[in-house]
Amino acid sequence: SSSHAFSFRPSVGASGGLLTLWDTSEVEVWSTESRDHVLWCRGRFVKSGEEFLLANVYAPCDDGAKQVLWDSLSMRIQASGRERVCVCGDFNAFTWFRGDGLSMSRLDRFLLSEEWCLTWPNCKQVARLRGLSDHCPLVLSANEEDWGPRPSRMLKCWRDVPGYKVFVKDKWNSFQVDGWGGYVIKEKLKMIKVALKDWHNAHVQNLPSRIESLKERMSVLDQKGEEEDLSGLELAELHGVTANIHSLSRLHTSISWQQSRSMWLKEGDANSKFFHSVLAGRRRQNAISVIQEGGVTVEGVSPIRQAVFSHFESHFKSSVVERPGVDNLQFKRLSQLESGSLTKPFTELEVKSAVWDCDSFKSPGPDGINFGFIKDFWAELRGDVMR
């Protein structure tokens, strides 16, 4: 078909052939290279413009030849620097099935570089039915599935942004909600989340692009300073730009650290690329892309949602069951003083102690309000919490 193109490496006897086929409306390939056991393709995705390097591998069986192959692959990948690299094919050492039905192994798989995973953090690998082949066909996809709005989370770095605490205090005290205590605190927390989302978009959003813009301005001032003396205003601007870069970089690193949940690293170990890698890995690991329901494979957002809903609906249906009664049975009873101690209200000291015993980054419920937020604004929340 004219809408497809391909590159191939001929087989040696009955094995070893390689074929890479692509849709020219989706992928532009500008170079291919055939090497021993490897077919390299370099190109880009048409819609996004993202470039990539693909290695289609048919590994040899001989141990010595395998070592040579992997050494050459390692050298090529290291030389590629920060390119998006995908290595795929028959590695002859890693989804394989022996014909006698006695041996099965997860052998073939996609090997992706860190840059690839950072560019497409939602990519996933799925094995299809193997048919007559002794290998299962594998599909690598990076479709952005819409599971609806993501829950918002409180960020530790917010407290470092000037005006944050004043904003929260003023907003919280301005909310007017009538009702019983639990309803009031619930509604106020919902309202503060909406307000903080807008505040976040105005103060903390798009940090990488803002940092890059400041760096460009710093470069302009540095170049001018090499040619002539900067004026007082320009020197003040340069100092301000430098301070802003440091401030925004700290915020960006703090956000990446918190989202990655790498609690075993100190926050000061500022490797935001590493944190992004951990975050991308967590998203892939937690993603629900395929489930089995009654022996049937279910894929896609809507079918999976319906399958999960039906599963729990069937488990939580109420049914009329004849239960034995407890009439005319004698039980030990608590005294009035003892029963009263079980129902007396919690004191503020007890509630505060329970809150302070919890990790500040943990959220007690699905609303995303963590204990750190409650601790920071206990003076404002205390009255509504104790109602």
XYZ file of C-alpha atoms in Angstrom, residues 2-138:
137
model
C 1.217 3.512 -0.790
C 0.396 4.645 2.768
C 2.986 2.250 4.203
C 6.727 1.824 3.865
C 9.167 -0.770 5.139
C 12.755 -1.746 5.657
C 14.028 -5.318 5.899
C 17.056 -7.472 6.506
C 17.036 -10.798 4.606
C 16.940 -14.056 6.524
C 19.841 -16.440 6.757
C 18.380 -19.787 5.799
C 15.028 -20.192 7.544
C 15.628 -17.670 10.327
C 17.089 -14.295 11.130
C 14.955 -12.126 8.830
C 13.842 -8.729 10.074
C 11.033 -6.481 8.828
C 10.095 -3.018 10.090
C 6.849 -1.626 8.646
C 5.381 1.826 9.310
C 2.394 3.985 8.363
C 3.780 6.986 6.466
C 0.849 9.163 7.542
C 1.853 8.629 11.185
C 5.610 8.071 11.045
C 8.364 9.626 8.963
C 11.543 7.538 8.698
C 14.538 9.246 7.110
C 17.231 6.631 7.623
C 17.542 2.872 8.077
C 20.653 0.843 8.769
C 21.085 -2.924 8.523
C 23.659 -4.478 10.853
C 24.321 -8.010 12.030
C 21.134 -9.146 13.809
C 19.799 -5.550 14.023
C 17.735 -3.289 11.778
C 17.966 0.360 12.882
C 15.376 3.005 11.931
C 15.560 6.683 12.746
C 12.568 8.990 12.304
C 9.828 10.989 13.965
C 6.118 10.872 14.717
C 4.370 13.189 12.259
C 1.727 14.627 14.611
C 3.943 15.394 17.602
C 7.262 15.847 15.815
C 9.031 13.721 18.443
C 12.102 11.965 17.037
C 13.079 8.382 17.901
C 15.600 5.627 17.240
C 14.244 2.077 16.819
C 16.280 -1.134 16.930
C 14.594 -4.284 15.577
C 16.610 -7.238 16.916
C 16.864 -10.925 16.008
C 19.406 -12.196 18.501
C 21.675 -15.158 17.702
C 21.726 -18.343 19.777
C 25.487 -18.512 20.176
C 26.703 -17.036 23.467
C 29.699 -15.337 21.881
C 27.588 -13.748 19.141
C 25.091 -12.617 21.771
C 27.837 -10.843 23.684
C 29.020 -9.075 20.533
C 25.437 -8.042 19.731
C 24.719 -6.598 23.166
C 28.058 -4.827 23.290
C 27.303 -3.151 19.947
C 23.781 -2.254 21.094
C 25.129 -0.741 24.307
C 27.723 1.336 22.453
C 25.145 2.602 19.942
C 22.619 3.509 22.638
C 25.235 5.269 24.773
C 26.424 7.210 21.731
C 22.844 8.296 21.001
C 22.901 10.461 24.131
C 19.467 11.668 25.164
C 17.577 10.220 22.199
C 14.309 8.317 22.558
C 15.407 4.736 21.932
C 13.231 1.627 21.614
C 14.831 -1.819 21.305
C 12.437 -4.612 20.335
C 12.359 -7.993 18.626
C 13.398 -11.577 19.346
C 16.119 -11.423 21.976
C 16.429 -15.204 22.080
C 16.958 -14.987 25.772
C 14.049 -13.423 27.248
C 7.263 -14.168 25.656
C 8.206 -17.716 24.468
C 6.344 -21.041 24.470
C 7.809 -24.486 23.868
C 5.746 -26.753 21.651
C 5.632 -29.576 24.196
C 3.664 -27.295 26.530
C 6.124 -27.873 29.385
C 8.102 -24.644 29.184
C 6.903 -21.070 29.001
C 8.880 -17.906 29.625
C 8.521 -14.146 29.331
C 11.373 -13.581 26.911
C 10.719 -10.882 24.312
C 9.857 -7.383 25.431
C 10.362 -3.723 24.594
C 13.419 -2.061 26.102
C 12.942 1.702 26.331
C 15.381 4.481 27.121
C 14.724 6.933 29.922
C 14.049 9.746 27.445
C 11.392 7.607 25.718
C 9.656 6.917 29.044
C 9.787 10.589 30.030
C 8.281 11.650 26.687
C 5.541 8.990 26.784
C 5.096 8.118 30.483
C 1.823 6.286 29.784
C 3.283 3.784 27.294
C 2.300 0.174 27.950
C 3.163 -3.263 26.610
C 0.476 -5.895 25.954
C 1.012 -9.482 24.789
C -1.472 -10.819 22.214
C -2.475 -14.409 21.437
C 0.490 -16.300 19.974
C -1.412 -18.458 17.448
C 0.904 -20.960 15.699
C 4.079 -19.071 16.502
C 6.256 -19.927 19.495
C 6.310 -16.210 20.376
C 3.480 -13.943 21.511
C 3.102 -10.742 19.457
C 3.697 -7.685 21.622
